[in-house]
PDB file of C-alpha atoms in Angstrom:
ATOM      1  CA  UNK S   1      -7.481 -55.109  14.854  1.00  0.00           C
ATOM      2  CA  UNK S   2      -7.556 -52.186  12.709  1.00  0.00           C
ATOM      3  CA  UNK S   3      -8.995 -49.797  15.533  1.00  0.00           C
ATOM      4  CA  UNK S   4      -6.399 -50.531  17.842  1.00  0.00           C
ATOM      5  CA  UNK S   5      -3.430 -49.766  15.767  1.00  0.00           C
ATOM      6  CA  UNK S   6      -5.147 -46.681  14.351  1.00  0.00           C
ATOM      7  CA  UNK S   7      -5.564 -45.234  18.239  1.00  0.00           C
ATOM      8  CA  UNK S   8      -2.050 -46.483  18.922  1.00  0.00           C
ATOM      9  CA  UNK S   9      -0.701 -44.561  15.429  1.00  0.00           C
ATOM     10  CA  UNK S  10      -2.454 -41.475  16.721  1.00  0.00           C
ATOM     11  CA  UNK S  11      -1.659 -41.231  20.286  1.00  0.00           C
ATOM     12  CA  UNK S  12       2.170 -41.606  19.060  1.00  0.00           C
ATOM     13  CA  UNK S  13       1.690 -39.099  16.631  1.00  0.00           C
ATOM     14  CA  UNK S  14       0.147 -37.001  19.276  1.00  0.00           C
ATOM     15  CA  UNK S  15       2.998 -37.795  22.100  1.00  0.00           C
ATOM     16  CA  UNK S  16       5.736 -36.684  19.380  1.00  0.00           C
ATOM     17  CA  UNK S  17       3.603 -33.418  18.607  1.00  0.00           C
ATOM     18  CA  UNK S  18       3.662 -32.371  22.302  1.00  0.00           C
ATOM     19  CA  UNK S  19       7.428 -33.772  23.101  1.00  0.00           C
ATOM     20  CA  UNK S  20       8.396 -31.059  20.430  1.00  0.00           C
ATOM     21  CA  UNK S  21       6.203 -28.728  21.660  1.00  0.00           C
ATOM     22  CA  UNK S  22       7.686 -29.556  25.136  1.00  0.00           C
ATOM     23  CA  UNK S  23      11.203 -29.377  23.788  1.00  0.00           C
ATOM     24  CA  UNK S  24      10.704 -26.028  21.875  1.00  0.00           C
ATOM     25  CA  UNK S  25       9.246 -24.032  24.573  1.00  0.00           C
ATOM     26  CA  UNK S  26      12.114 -25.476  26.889  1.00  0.00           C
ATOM     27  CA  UNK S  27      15.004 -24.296  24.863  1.00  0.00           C
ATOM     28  CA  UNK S  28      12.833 -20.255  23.839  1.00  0.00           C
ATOM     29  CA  UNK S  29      13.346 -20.210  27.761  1.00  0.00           C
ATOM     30  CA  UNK S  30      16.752 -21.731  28.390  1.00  0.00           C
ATOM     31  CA  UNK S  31      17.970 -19.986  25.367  1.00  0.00           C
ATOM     32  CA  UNK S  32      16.119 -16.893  24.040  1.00  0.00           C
ATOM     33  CA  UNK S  33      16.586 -15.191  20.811  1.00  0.00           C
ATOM     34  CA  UNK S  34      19.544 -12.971  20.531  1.00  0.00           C
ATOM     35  CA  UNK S  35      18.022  -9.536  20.409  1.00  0.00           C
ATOM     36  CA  UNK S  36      18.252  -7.631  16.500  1.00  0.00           C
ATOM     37  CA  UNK S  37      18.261  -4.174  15.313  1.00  0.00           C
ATOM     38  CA  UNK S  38      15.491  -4.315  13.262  1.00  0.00           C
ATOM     39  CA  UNK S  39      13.158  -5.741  16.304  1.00  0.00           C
ATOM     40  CA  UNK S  40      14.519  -3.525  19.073  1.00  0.00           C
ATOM     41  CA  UNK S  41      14.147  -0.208  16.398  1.00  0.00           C
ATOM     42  CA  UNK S  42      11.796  -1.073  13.347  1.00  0.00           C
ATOM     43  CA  UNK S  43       8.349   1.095  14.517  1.00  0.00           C
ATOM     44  CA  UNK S  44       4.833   0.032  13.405  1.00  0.00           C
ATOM     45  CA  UNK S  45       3.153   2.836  11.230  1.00  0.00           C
ATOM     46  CA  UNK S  46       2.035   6.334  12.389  1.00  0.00           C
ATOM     47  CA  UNK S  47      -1.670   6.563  13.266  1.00  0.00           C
ATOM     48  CA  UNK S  48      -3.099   9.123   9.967  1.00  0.00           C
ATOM     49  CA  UNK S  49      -7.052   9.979   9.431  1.00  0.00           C
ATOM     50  CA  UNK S  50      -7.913   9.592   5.636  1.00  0.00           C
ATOM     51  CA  UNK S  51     -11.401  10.015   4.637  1.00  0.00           C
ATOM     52  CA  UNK S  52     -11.753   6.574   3.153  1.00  0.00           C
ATOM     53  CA  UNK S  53     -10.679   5.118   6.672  1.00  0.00           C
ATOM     54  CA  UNK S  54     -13.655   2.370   7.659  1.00  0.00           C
ATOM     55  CA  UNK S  55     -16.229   0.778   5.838  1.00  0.00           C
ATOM     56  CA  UNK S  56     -18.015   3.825   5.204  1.00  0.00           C
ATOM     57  CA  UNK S  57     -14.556   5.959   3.942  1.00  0.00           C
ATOM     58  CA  UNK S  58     -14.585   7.696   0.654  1.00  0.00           C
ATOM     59  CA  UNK S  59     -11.914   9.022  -0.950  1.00  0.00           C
ATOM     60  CA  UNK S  60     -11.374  12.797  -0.996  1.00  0.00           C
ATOM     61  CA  UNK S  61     -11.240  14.039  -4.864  1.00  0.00           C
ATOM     62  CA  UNK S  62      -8.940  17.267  -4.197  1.00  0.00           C
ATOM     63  CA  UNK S  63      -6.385  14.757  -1.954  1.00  0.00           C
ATOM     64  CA  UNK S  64      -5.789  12.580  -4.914  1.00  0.00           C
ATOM     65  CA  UNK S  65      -5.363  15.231  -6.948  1.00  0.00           C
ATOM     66  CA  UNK S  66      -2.598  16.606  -4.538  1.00  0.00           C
ATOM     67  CA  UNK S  67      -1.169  13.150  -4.345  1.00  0.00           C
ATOM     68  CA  UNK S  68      -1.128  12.712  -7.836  1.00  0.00           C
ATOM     69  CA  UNK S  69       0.360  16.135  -7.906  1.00  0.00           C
ATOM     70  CA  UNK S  70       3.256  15.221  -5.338  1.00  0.00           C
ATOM     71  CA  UNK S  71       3.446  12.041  -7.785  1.00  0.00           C
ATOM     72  CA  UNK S  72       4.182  13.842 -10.638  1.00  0.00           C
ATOM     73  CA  UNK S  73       6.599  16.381  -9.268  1.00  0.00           C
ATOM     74  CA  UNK S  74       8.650  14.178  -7.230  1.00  0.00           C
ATOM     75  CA  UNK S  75       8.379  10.435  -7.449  1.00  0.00           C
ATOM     76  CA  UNK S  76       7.656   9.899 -11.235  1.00  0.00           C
ATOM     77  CA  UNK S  77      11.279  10.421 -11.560  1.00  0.00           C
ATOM     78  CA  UNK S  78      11.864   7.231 -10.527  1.00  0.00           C
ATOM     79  CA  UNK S  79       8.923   5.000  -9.789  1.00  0.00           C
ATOM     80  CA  UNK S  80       6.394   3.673 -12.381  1.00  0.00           C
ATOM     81  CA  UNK S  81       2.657   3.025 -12.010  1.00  0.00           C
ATOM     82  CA  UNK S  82       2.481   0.471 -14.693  1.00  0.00           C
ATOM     83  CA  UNK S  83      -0.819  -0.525 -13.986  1.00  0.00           C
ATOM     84  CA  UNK S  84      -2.642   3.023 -14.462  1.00  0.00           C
ATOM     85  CA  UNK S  85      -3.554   4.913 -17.508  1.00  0.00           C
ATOM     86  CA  UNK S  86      -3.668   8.745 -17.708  1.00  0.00           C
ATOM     87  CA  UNK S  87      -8.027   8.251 -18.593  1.00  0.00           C
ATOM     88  CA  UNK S  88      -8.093   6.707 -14.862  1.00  0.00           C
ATOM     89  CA  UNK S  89      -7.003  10.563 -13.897  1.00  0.00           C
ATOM     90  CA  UNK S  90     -10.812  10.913 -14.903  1.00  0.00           C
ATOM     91  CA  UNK S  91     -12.053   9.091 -11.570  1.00  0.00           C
ATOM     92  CA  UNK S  92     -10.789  11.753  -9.621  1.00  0.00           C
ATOM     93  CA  UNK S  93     -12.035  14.680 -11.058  1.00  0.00           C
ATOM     94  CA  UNK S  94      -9.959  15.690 -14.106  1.00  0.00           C
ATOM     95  CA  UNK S  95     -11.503  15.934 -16.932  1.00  0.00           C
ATOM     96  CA  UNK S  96     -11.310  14.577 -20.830  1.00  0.00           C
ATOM     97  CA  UNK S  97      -9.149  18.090 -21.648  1.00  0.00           C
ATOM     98  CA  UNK S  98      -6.883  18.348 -18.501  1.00  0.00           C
ATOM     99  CA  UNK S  99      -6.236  14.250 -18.884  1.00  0.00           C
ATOM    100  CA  UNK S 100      -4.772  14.771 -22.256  1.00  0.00           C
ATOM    101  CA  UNK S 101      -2.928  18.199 -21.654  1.00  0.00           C
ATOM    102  CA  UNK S 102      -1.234  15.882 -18.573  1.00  0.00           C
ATOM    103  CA  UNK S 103      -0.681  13.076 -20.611  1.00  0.00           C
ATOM    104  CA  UNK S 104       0.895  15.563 -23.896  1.00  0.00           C
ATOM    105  CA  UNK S 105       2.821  17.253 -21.506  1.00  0.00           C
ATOM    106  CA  UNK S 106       4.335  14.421 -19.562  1.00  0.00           C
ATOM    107  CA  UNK S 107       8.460  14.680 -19.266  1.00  0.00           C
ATOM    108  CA  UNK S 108       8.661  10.793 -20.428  1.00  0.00           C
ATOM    109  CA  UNK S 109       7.714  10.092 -23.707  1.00  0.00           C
ATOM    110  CA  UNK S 110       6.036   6.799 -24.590  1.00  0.00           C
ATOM    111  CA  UNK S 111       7.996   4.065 -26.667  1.00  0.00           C
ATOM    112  CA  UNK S 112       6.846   3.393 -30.040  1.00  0.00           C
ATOM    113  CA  UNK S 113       7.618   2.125 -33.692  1.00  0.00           C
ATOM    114  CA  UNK S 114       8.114   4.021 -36.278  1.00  0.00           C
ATOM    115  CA  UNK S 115       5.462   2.687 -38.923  1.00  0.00           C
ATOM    116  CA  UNK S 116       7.529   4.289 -41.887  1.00  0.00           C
ATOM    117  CA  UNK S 117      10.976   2.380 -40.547  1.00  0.00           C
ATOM    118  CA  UNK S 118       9.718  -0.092 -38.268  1.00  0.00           C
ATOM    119  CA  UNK S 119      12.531   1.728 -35.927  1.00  0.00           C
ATOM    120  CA  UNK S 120      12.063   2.034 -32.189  1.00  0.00           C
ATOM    121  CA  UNK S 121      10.872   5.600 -31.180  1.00  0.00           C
ATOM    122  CA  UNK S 122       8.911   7.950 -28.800  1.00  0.00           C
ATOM    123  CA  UNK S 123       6.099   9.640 -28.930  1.00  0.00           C
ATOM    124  CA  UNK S 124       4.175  11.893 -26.722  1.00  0.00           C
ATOM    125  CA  UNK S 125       1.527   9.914 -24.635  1.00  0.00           C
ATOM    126  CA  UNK S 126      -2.322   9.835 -24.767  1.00  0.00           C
ATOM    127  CA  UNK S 127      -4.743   9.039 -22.038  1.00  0.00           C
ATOM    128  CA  UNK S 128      -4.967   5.438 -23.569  1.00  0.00           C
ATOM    129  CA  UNK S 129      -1.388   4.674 -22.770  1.00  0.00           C
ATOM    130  CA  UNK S 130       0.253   3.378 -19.329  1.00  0.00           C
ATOM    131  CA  UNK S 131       1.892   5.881 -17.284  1.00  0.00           C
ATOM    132  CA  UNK S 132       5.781   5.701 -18.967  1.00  0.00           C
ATOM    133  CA  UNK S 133       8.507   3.934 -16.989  1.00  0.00           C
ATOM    134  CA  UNK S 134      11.405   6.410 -15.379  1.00  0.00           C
ATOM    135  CA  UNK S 135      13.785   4.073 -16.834  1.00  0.00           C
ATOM    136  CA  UNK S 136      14.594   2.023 -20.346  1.00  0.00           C
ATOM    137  CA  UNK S 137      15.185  -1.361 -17.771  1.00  0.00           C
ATOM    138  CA  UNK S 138      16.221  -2.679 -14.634  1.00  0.00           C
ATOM    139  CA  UNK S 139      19.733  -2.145 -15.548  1.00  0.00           C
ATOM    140  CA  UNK S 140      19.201   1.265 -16.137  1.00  0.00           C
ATOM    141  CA  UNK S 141      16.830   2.041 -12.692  1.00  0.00           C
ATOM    142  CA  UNK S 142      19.300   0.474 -10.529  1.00  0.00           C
ATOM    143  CA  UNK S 143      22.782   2.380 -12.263  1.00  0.00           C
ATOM    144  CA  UNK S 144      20.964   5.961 -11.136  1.00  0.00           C
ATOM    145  CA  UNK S 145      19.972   4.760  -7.738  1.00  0.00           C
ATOM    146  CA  UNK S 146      22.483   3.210  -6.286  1.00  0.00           C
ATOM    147  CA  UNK S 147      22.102  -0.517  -7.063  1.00  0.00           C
ATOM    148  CA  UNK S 148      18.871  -0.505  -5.669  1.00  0.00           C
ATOM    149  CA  UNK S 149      15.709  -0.273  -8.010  1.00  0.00           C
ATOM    150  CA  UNK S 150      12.943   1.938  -7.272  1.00  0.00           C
ATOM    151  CA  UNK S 151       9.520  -0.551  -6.968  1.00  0.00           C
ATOM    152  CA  UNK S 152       6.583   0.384  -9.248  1.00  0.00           C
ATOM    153  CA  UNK S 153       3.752   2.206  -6.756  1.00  0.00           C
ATOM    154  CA  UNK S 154       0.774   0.669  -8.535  1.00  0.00           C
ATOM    155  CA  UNK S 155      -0.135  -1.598  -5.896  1.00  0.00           C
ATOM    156  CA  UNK S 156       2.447  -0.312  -3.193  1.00  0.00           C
ATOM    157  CA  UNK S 157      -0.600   0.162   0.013  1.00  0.00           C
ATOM    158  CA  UNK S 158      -1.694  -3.342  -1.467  1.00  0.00           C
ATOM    159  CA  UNK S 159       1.399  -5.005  -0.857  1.00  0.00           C
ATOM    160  CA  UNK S 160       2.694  -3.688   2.756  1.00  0.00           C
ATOM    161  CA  UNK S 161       0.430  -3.908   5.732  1.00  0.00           C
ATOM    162  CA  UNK S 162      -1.015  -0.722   7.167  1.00  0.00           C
ATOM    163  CA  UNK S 163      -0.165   0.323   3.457  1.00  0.00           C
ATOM    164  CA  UNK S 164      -1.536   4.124   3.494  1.00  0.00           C
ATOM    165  CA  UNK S 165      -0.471   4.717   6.706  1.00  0.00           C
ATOM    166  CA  UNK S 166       3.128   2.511   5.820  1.00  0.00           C
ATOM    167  CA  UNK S 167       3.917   5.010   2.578  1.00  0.00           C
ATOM    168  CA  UNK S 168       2.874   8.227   4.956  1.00  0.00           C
ATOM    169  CA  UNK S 169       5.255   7.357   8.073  1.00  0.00           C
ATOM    170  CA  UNK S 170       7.755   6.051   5.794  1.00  0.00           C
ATOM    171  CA  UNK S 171       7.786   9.744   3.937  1.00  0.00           C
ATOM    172  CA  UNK S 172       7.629  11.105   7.231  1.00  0.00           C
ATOM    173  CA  UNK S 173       9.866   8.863   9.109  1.00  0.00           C
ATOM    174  CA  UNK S 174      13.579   9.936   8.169  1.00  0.00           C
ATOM    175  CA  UNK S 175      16.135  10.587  11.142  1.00  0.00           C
ATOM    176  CA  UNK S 176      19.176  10.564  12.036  1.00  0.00           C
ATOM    177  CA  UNK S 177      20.247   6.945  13.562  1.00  0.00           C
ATOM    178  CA  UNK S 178      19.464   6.959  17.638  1.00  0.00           C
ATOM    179  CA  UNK S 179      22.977   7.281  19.677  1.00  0.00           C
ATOM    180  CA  UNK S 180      21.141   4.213  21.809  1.00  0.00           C
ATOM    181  CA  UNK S 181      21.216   2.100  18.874  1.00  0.00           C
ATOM    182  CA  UNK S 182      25.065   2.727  17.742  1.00  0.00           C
ATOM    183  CA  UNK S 183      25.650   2.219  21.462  1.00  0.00           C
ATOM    184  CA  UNK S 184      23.267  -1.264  21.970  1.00  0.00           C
ATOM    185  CA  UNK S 185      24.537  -2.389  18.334  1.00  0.00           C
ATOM    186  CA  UNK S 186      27.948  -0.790  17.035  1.00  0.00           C
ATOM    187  CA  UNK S 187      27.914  -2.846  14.185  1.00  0.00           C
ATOM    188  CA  UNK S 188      24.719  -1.785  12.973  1.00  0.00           C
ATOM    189  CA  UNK S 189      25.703   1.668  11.685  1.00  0.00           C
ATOM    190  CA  UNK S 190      24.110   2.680   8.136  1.00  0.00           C
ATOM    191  CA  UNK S 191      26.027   2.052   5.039  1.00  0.00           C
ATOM    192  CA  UNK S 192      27.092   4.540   2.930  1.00  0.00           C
ATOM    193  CA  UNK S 193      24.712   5.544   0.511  1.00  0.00           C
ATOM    194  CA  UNK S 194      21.974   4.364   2.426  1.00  0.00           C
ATOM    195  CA  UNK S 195      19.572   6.282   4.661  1.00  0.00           C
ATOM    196  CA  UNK S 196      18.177   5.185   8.100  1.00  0.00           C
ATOM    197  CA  UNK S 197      14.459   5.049   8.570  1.00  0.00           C
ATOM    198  CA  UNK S 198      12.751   3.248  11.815  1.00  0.00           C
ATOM    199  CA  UNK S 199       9.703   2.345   9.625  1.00  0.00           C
ATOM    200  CA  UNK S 200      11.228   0.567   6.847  1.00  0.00           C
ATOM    201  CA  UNK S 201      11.560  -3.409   8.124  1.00  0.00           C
ATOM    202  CA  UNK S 202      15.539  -3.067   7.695  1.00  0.00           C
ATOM    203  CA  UNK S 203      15.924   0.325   8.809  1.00  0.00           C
ATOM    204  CA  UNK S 204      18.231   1.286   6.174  1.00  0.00           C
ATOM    205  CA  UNK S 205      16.692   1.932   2.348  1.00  0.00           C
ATOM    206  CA  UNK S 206      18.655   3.073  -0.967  1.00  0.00           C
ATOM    207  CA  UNK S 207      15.909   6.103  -1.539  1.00  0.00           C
ATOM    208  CA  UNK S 208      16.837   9.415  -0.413  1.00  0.00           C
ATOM    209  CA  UNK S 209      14.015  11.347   1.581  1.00  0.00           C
ATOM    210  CA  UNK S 210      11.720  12.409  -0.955  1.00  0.00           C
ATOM    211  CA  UNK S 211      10.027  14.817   0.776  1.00  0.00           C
ATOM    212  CA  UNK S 212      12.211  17.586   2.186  1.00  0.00           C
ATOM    213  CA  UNK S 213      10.643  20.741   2.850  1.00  0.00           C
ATOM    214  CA  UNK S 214       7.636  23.006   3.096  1.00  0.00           C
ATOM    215  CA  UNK S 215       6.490  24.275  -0.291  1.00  0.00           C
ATOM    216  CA  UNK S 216       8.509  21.598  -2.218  1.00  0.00           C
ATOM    217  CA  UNK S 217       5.158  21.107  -4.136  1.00  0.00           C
ATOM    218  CA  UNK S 218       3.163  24.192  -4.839  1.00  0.00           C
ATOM    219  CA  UNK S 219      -0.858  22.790  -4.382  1.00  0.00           C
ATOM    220  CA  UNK S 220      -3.264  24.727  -7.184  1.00  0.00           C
ATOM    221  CA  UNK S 221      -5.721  24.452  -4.704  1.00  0.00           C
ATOM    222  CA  UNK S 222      -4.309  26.664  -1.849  1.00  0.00           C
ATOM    223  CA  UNK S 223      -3.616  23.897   0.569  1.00  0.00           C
ATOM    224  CA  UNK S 224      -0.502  24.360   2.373  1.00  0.00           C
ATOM    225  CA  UNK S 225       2.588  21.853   0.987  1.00  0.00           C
ATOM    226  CA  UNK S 226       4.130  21.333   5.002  1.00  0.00           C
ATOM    227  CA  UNK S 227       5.957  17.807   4.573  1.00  0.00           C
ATOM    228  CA  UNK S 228       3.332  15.977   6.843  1.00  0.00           C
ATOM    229  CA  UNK S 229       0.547  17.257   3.974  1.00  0.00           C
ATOM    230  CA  UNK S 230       2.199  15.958   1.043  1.00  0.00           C
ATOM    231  CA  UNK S 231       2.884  12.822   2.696  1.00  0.00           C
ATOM    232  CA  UNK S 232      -0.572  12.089   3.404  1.00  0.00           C
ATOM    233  CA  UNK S 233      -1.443  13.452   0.101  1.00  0.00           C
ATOM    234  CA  UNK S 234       0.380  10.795  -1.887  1.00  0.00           C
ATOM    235  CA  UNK S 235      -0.254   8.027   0.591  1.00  0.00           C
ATOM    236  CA  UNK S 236      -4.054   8.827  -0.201  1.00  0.00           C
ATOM    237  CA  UNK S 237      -3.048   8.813  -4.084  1.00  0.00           C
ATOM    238  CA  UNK S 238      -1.290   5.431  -4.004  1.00  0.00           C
ATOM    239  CA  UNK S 239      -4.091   3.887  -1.995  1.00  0.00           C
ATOM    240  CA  UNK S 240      -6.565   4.881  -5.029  1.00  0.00           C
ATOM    241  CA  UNK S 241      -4.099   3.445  -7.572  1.00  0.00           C
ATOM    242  CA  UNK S 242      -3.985   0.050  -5.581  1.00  0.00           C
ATOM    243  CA  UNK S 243      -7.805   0.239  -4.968  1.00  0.00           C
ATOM    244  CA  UNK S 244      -9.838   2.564  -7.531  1.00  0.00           C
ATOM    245  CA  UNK S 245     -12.801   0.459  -6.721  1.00  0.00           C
ATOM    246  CA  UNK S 246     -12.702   0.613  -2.906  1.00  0.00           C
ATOM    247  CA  UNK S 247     -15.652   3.064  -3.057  1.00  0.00           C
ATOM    248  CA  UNK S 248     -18.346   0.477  -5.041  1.00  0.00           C
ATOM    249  CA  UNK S 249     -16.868  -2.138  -3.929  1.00  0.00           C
ATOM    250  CA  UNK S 250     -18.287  -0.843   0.321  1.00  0.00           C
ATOM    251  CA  UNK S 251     -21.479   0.712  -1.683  1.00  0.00           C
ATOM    252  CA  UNK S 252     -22.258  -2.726  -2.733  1.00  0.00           C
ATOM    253  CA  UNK S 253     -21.402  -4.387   0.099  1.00  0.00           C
ATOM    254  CA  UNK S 254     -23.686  -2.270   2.067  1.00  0.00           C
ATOM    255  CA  UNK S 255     -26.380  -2.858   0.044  1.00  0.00           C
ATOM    256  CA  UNK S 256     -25.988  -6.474   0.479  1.00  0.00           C
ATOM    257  CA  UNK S 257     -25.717  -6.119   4.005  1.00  0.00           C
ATOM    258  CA  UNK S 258     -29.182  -4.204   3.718  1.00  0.00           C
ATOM    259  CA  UNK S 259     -30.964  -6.482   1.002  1.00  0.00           C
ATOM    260  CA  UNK S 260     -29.856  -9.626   3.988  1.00  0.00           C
ATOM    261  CA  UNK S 261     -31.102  -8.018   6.888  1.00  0.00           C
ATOM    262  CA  UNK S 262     -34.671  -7.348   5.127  1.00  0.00           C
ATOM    263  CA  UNK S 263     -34.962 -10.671   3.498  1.00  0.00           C
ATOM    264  CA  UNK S 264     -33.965 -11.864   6.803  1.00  0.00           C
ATOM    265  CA  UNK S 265     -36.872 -10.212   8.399  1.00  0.00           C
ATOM    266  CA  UNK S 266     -39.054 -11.406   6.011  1.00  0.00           C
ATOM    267  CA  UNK S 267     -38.236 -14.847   6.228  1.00  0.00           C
ATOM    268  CA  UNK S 268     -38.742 -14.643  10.376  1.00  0.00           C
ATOM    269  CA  UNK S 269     -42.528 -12.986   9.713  1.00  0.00           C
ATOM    270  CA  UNK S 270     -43.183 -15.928   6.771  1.00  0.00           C
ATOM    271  CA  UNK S 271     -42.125 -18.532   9.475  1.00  0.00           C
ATOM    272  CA  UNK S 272     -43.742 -16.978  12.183  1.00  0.00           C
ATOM    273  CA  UNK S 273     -47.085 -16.851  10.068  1.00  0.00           C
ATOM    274  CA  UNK S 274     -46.866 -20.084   8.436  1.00  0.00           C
ATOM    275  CA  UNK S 275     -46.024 -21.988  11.981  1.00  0.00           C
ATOM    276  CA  UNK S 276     -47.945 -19.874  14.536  1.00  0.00           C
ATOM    277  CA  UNK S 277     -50.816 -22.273  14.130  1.00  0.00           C
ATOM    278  CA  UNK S 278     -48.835 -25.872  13.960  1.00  0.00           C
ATOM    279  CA  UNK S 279     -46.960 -25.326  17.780  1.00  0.00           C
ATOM    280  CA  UNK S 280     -47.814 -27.299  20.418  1.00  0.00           C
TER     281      UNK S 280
END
């Protein structure tokens, strides 16, 4: 008895599951999606070489310097990289000196208590310390920037897909709105104080384009500061913030490819000279 009604519970189960299949794909064709902005317009990201593209990438030292350059010059003044210390500078190539000359001379001081009052104060940073927040609070981020507050970049090519190449052709990807789309969508023209960009999922974002001309950034390198450089620069920068490990982490991992593939080899030779006698 208690086959039966389990066959008969599944084949309704499996009838309903294909009547709503059924009855969804009927009504996609009978009545499509109304077409949006945002899929007609919203581009996937620029194709961009970096050196630590692929499991074999590395990261290029003098790049993350220049993005952390372009970092400190432009977008520290109003996103935070909570989750990085000045001493992390080290892992690209600055040294114990230059990492506390950046963190002394940093233009936000840290916050700190007064041990003699037990006040609230500042105090110039030290490669210990997280890199300082642009702003006090939320309240205070979103009253300079027009309601909208600026994310912290730590883990920004973490958290959007295609994340190095996102933050470049986002940097890169400012316009002015395309006469087809005011003429397909009239309604979808870009608010005031808000800035169209065809890589951003919305189209429309609060921040201003950051990057705005050639030498905006002078490199102490020699490499030229075009828009398209600095872009790539930073995208590189965030992507080691998000992932400072990315290098051991594929070193290891192709050393465990290689330690498989000779055990594996070895184990084939052991069987083959433990069972060549015992076939029939």
């Amino acid at each position: 008895m208690l086959r039966p009604a389990l066959v008969a519970i599944g084949a309704f189960f499996t009838l309903m599951l294909l009547y709503s299949f059924g009855a969804g794909a009927v009504s996609y064709i009978s009545e499509p999606p109304a077409a949006t902005v945002e899929h007609e317009f919203h581009l996937p990201p620029k194709e961009v070489a970096f050196s630590f593209n692929g499991p074999l990438g590395h990261y290029d030292r003098q790049q993350l310097q220049r993005g952390f350059q372009v970092y400190k010059e432009v977008c520290s003044a109003c996103h935070s990289l909570k989750f990085v210390s000045f001493r992390d500078l080290q892992q690209i190539g600055y040294n114990e000196a230059e990492v506390k000359a950046i963190a002394k001379q940093w233009a936000i001081k840290t916050p700190d208590v007064d041990p003699a009052t037990g006040e609230m104060s500042t105090r110039d940073p030290v490669p210990a310390d997280k890199f300082p927040k642009p702003f006090a609070n939320n309240v205070a981020a979103a009253a300079a920037n027009n309601n909208a507050i600026p994310p912290d970049l730590s883990l920004m090519t973490k958290a959007r897909h295609h994340g190095s190449a996102y933050v470049y052709s986002l940097l890169t990807g400012y316009q002015p709105q395309p006469a087809e789309l005011l003429k397909k969508f009239p309604d979808a023209a870009t608010p005031p104080g808000l800035n169209y960009n065809p890589y951003f999922p919305n189209l429309n974002l609060a921040m201003a384009q950051p990057l705005v001309a050639e030498g905006q950034v002078t490199y102490t390198d020699g490499t030229k500061p075009t828009v398209d450089q600095m872009a790539q620069d930073i995208a590189a920068f965030l992507t080691w913030t998000a992932e400072p490990k990315l290098e051991n982490r594929r070193s290891a991992g192709l050393a465990a490819l290689v330690f498989l593939a000779i055990a594996t080899g070895l184990a084939y030779a052991a069987y083959q000279n433990i069972w060549r006698d015992k076939k029939h």
